[in-house]
CSV table of C-alpha atoms in Angstrom, one decimal:
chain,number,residue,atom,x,y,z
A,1,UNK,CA,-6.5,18.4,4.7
A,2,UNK,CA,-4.7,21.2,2.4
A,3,UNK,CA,-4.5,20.5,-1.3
A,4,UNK,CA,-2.2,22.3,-3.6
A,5,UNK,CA,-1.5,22.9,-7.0
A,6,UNK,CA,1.7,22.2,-8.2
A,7,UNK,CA,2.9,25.1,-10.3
A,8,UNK,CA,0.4,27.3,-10.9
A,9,UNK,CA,2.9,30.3,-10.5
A,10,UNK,CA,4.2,28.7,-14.0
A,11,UNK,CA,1.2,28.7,-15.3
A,12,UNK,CA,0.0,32.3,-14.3
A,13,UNK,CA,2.7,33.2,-16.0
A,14,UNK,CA,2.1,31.7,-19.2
A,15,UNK,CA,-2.0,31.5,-19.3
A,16,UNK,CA,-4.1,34.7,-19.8
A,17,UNK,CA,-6.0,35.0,-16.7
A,18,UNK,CA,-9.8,33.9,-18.4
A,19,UNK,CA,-7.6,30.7,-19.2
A,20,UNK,CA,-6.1,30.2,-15.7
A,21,UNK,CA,-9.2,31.0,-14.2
A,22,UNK,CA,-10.6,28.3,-16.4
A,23,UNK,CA,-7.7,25.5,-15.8
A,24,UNK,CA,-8.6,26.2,-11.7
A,25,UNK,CA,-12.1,25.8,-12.0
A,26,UNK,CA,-11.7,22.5,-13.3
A,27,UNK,CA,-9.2,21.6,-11.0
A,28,UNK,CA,-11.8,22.9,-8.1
A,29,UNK,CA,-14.1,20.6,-9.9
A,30,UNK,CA,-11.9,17.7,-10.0
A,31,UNK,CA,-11.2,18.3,-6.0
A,32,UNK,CA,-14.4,19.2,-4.5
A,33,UNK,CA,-16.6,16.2,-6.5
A,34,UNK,CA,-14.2,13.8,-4.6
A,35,UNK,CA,-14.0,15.2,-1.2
A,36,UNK,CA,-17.7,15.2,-1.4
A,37,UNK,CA,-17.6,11.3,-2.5
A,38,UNK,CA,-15.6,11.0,0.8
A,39,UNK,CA,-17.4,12.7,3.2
A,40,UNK,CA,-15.6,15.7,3.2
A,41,UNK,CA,-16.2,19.2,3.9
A,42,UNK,CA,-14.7,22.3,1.7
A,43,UNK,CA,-13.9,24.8,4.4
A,44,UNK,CA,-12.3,27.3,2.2
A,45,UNK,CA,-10.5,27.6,-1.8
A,46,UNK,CA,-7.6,29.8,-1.1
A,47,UNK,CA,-6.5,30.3,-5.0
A,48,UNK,CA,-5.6,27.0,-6.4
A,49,UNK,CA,-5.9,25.7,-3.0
A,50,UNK,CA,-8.2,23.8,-0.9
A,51,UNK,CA,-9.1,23.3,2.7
A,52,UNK,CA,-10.8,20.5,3.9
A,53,UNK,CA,-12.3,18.9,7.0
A,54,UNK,CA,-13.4,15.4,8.2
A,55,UNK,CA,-15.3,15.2,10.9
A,56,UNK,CA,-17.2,18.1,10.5
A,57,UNK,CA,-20.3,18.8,10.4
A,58,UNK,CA,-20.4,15.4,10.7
A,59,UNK,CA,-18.2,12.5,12.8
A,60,UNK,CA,-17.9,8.9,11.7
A,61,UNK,CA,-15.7,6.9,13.1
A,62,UNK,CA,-12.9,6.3,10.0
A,63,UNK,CA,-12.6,9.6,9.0
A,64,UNK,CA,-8.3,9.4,9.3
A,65,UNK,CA,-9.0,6.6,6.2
A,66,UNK,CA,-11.8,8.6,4.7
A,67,UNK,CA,-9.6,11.6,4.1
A,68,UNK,CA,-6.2,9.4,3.0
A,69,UNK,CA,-8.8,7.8,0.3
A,70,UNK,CA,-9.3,11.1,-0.6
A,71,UNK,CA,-6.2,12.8,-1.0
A,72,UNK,CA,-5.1,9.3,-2.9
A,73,UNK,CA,-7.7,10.0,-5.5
A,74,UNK,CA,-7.1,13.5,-5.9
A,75,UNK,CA,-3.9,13.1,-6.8
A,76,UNK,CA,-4.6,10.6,-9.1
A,77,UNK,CA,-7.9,12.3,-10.2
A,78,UNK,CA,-5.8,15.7,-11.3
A,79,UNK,CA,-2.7,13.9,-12.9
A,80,UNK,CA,-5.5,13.2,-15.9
A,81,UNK,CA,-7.3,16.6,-16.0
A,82,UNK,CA,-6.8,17.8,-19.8
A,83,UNK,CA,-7.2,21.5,-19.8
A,84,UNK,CA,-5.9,24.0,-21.5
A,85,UNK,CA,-2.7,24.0,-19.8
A,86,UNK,CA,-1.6,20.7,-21.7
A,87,UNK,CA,-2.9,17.2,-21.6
A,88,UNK,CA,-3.1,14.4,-18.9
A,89,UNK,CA,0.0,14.8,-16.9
A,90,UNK,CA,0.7,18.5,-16.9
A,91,UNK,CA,-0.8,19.3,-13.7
A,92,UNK,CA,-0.3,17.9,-10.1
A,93,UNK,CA,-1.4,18.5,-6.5
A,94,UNK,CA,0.2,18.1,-3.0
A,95,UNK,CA,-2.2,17.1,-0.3
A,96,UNK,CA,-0.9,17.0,4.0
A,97,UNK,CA,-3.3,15.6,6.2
A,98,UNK,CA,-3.3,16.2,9.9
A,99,UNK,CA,-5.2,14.6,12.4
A,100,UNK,CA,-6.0,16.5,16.1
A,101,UNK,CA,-8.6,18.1,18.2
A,102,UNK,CA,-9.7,21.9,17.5
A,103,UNK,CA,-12.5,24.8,18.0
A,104,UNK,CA,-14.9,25.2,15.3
A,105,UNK,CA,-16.5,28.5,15.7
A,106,UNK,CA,-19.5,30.1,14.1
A,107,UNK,CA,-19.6,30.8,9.7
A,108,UNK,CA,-17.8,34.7,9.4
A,109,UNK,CA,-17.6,36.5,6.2
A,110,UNK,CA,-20.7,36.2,3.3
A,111,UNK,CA,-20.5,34.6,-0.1
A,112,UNK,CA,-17.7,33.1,-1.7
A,113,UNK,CA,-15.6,34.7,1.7
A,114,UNK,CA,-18.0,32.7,4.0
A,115,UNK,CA,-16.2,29.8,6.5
A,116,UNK,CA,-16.0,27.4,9.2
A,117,UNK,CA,-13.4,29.3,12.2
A,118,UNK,CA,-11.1,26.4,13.3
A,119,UNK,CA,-8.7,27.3,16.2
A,120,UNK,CA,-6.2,24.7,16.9
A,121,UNK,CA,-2.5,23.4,15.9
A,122,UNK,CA,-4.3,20.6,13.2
A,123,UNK,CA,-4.7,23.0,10.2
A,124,UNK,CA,-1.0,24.1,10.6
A,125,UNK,CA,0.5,21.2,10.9
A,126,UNK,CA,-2.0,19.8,7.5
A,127,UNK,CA,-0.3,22.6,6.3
A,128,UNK,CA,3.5,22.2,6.9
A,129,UNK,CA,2.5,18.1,5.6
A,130,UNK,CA,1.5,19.5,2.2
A,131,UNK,CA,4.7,21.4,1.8
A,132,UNK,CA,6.9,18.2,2.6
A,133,UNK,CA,4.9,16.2,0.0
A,134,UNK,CA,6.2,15.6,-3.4
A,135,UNK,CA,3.7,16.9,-6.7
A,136,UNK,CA,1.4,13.9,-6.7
A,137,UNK,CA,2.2,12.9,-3.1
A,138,UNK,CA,-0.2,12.8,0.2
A,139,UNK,CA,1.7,13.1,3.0
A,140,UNK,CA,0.4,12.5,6.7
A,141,UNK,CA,1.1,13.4,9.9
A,142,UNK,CA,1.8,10.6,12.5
A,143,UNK,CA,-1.3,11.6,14.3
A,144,UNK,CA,-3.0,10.6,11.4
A,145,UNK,CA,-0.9,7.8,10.5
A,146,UNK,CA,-1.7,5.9,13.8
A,147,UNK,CA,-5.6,5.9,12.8
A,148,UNK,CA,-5.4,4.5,9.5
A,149,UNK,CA,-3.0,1.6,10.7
A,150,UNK,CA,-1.9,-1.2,8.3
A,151,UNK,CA,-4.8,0.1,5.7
A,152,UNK,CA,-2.3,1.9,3.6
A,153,UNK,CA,1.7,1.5,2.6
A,154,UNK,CA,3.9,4.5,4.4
A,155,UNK,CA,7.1,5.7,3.7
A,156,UNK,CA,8.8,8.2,6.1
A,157,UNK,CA,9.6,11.5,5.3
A,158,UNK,CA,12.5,13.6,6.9
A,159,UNK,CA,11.1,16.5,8.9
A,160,UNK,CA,14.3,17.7,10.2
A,161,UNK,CA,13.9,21.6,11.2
A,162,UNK,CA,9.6,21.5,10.5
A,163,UNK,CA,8.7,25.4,10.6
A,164,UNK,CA,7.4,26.5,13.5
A,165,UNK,CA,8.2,23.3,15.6
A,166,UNK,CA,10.8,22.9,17.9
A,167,UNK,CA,10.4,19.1,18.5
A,168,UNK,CA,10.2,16.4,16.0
A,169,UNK,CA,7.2,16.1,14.4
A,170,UNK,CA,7.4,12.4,12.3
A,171,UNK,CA,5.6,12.3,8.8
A,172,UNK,CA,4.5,9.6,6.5
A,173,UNK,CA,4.4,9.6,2.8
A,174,UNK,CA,1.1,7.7,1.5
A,175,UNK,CA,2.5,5.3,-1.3
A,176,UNK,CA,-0.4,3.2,-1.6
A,177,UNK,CA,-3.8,1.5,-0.2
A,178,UNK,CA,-2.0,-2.0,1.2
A,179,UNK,CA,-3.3,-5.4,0.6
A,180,UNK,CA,-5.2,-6.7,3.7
A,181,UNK,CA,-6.9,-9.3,4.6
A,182,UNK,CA,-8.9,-8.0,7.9
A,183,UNK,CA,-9.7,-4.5,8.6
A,184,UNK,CA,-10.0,-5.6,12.3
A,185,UNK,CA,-6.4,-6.6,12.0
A,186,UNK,CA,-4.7,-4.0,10.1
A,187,UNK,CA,-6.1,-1.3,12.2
A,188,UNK,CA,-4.6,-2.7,15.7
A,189,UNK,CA,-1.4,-3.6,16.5
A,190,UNK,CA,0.0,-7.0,18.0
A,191,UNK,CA,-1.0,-6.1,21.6
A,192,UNK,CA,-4.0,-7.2,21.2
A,193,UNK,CA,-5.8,-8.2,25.1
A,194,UNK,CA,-7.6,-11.1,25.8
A,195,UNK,CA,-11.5,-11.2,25.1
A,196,UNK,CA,-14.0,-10.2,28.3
A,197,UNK,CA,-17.2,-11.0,28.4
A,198,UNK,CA,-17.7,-12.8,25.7
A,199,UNK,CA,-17.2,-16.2,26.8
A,200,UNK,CA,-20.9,-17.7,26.2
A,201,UNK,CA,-21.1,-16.1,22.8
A,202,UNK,CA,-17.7,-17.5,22.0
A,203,UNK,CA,-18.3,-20.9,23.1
A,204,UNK,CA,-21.5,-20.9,20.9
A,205,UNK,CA,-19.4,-19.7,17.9
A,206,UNK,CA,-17.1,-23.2,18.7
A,207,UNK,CA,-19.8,-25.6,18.8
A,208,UNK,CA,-21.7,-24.1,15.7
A,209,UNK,CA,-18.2,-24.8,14.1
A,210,UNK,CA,-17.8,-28.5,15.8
A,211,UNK,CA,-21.5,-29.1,14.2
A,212,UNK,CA,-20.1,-28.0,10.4
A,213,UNK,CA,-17.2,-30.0,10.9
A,214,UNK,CA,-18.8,-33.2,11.9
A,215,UNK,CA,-21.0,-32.4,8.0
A,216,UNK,CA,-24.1,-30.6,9.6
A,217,UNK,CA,-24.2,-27.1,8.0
A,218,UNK,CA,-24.5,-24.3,9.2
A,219,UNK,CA,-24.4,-20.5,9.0
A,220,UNK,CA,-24.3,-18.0,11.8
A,221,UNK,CA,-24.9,-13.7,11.7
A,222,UNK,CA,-23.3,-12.0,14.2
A,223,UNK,CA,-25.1,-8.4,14.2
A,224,UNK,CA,-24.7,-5.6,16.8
A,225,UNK,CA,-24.3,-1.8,17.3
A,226,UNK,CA,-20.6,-0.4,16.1
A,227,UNK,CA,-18.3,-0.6,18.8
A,228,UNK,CA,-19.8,-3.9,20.6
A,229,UNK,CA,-17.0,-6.6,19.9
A,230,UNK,CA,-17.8,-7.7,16.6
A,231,UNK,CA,-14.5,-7.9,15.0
A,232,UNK,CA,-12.7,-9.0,18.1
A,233,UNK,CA,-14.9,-12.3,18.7
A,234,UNK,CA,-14.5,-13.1,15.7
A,235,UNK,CA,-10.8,-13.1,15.6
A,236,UNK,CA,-11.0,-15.0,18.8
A,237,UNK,CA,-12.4,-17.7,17.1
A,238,UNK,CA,-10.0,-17.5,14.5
A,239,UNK,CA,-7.2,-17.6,17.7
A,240,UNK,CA,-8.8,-21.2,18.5
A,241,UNK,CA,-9.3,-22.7,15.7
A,242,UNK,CA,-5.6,-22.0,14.4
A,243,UNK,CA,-4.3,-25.8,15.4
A,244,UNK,CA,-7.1,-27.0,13.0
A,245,UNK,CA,-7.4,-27.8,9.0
A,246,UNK,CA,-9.6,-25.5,8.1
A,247,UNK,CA,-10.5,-22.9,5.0
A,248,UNK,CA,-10.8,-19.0,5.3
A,249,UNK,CA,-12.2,-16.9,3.4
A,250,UNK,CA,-13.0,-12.9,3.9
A,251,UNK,CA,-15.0,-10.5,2.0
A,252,UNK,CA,-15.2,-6.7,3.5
A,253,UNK,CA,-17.7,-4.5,2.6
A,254,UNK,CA,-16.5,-1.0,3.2
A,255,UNK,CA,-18.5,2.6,2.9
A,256,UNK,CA,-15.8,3.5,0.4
A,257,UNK,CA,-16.8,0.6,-2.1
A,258,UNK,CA,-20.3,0.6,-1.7
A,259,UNK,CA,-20.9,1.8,-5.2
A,260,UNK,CA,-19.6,-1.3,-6.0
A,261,UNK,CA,-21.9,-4.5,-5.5
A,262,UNK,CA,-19.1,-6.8,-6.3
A,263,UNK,CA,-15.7,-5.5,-4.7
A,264,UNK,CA,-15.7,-7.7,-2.1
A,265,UNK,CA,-15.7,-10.7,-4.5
A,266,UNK,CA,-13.0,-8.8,-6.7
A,267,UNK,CA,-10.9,-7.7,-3.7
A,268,UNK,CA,-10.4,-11.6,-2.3
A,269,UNK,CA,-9.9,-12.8,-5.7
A,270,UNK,CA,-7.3,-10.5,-6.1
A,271,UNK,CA,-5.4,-11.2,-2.4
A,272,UNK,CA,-6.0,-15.2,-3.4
A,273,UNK,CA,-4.0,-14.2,-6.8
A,274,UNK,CA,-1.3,-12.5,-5.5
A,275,UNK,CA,-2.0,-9.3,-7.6
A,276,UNK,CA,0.9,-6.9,-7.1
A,277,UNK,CA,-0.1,-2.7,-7.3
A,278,UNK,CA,1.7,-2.2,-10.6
A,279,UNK,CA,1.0,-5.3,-12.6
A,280,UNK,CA,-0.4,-5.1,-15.9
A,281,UNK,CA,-3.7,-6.8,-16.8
A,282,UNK,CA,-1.9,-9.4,-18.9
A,283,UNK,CA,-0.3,-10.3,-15.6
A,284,UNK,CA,-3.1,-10.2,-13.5
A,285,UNK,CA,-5.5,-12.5,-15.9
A,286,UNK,CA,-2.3,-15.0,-15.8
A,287,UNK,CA,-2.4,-14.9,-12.4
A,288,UNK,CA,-6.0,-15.7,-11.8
A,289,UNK,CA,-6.8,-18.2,-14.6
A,290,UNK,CA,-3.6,-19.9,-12.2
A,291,UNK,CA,-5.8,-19.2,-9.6
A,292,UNK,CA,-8.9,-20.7,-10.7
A,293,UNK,CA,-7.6,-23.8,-12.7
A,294,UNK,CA,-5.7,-25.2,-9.6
């Protein structure tokens, strides 16, 4: 990830230095406390600009989303800095994300000069992303954009003669973190293949569900290590029961919200209401006293 401040030639201009130097400290601030938040790692601060890694010095397996989160809530996060270069508003930051493999070498330099080497094509093309991004914008390259799936709303951006590329290289502004109902779902496409292996497991799942409907309750946990199949039996069992009267309800727990005991009740509430991303509270308390009352 690069972040960039919009402007700051403007400012430099206009600021004595002790007061520019002040203005990018709190924008450094603003930056680094939420890459940290995500699980990112501040490779370098090249003036009023920042480089940033996911998945190093440590690899989990939504780092694509991790890092959009991030560059989401940067922008957002500097848009209502109030320094002394004016009051929420004034500044603004470009962030390009780019997603690919690379060499990490060993730290060089000492002090505030010490970094991580990379060696790869990534942190150029995170690079040419933040130049096509509008002030306030994240935009991501397509490598990127087919980890992170349905999970976000994308708008394309023209990359027509991309610096140092001679083949088309397709980009994706970041608009906003989409309304979803399964994580599972959102991050796949519709090719999904049949379930293997699973077959005694599934049918255990069906007859649990046979018992509830015929008024015997019943609760089931379906634990195992990340990776095992999880997500996919369960959407096989919402395959067969899709002839059926039945009631669904999801809750996801995400690492992102997990400073937040109750976002999974506030996130279906909102889906069930129909909350749209710009609507104002009056709106949204309409909508869910609708909600709850009917």
């Amino acid at each position: 990830m690069f972040c960039d401040m919009v402007g700051s030639t403007a400012l430099g201009a206009r600021l004595d230095p002790e007061d520019l130097r002040e203005v990018i400290a709190a924008y450094r601030g603003g930056v680094s406390g939420l890459i940290s938040r995500f699980g990112g790692f501040i490779a370098r601060y090249m003036g009023d600009g920042v480089l940033v890694y996911f998945g190093f010095p440590a690899a989990n397996e939504d780092d694509a989303e991790r890092a959009v989160r991030a560059g989401l809530a940067v922008t957002q996060a500097v848009a209502q800095l109030n320094t002394i270069a004016g009051p929420p508003g004034t500044l603004g930051t470009r962030v390009g994300i780019a997603t690919g493999l690379v060499v990490v070498g060993d730290l060089i330099g000492a002090g505030l000069s010490q970094e991580q080497t990379v060696v790869g094509d990534t942190p150029n093309l995170a690079n040419r992303m933040q130049t096509l991004a509008e002030p306030g914008a994240v935009a991501i390259a397509d490598s990127t954009r087919r980890l992170v799936g349905g999970l976000f709303e994308y708008e394309e951006i023209s990359t027509e003669n991309l610096k140092g590329y001679s083949t088309q290289v397709r980009a994706w502004n970041v608009l906003r973190e989409a309304r979803i109902e399964s994580r599972f779902e959102a991050l796949r496409d519709d090719r999904r293949g049949p379930i293997l292996g699973r077959e005694e497991e599934l049918t255990l799942l069906l007859r649990r569900w046979d018992q509830a409907r015929q008024g015997a309750g019943r609760t089931v946990l379906l634990s195992g290590e990340a990776g095992i199949g999880k997500s996919r039996l369960t959407a096989a069992v919402e395959d067969r029961l899709r002839g059926e009267t039945h009631l669904l309800l999801r809750y996801l727990c995400t690492p992102h919200s997990s400073d937040s005991v109750l976002h999974p009740v506030i996130a279906q509430l909102a889906r069930a209401a129909r909350f749209e991303p710009a609507a104002s509270t009056a709106s949204r308390l309409a909508r869910l006293r609708n909600l709850l009352t009917h």
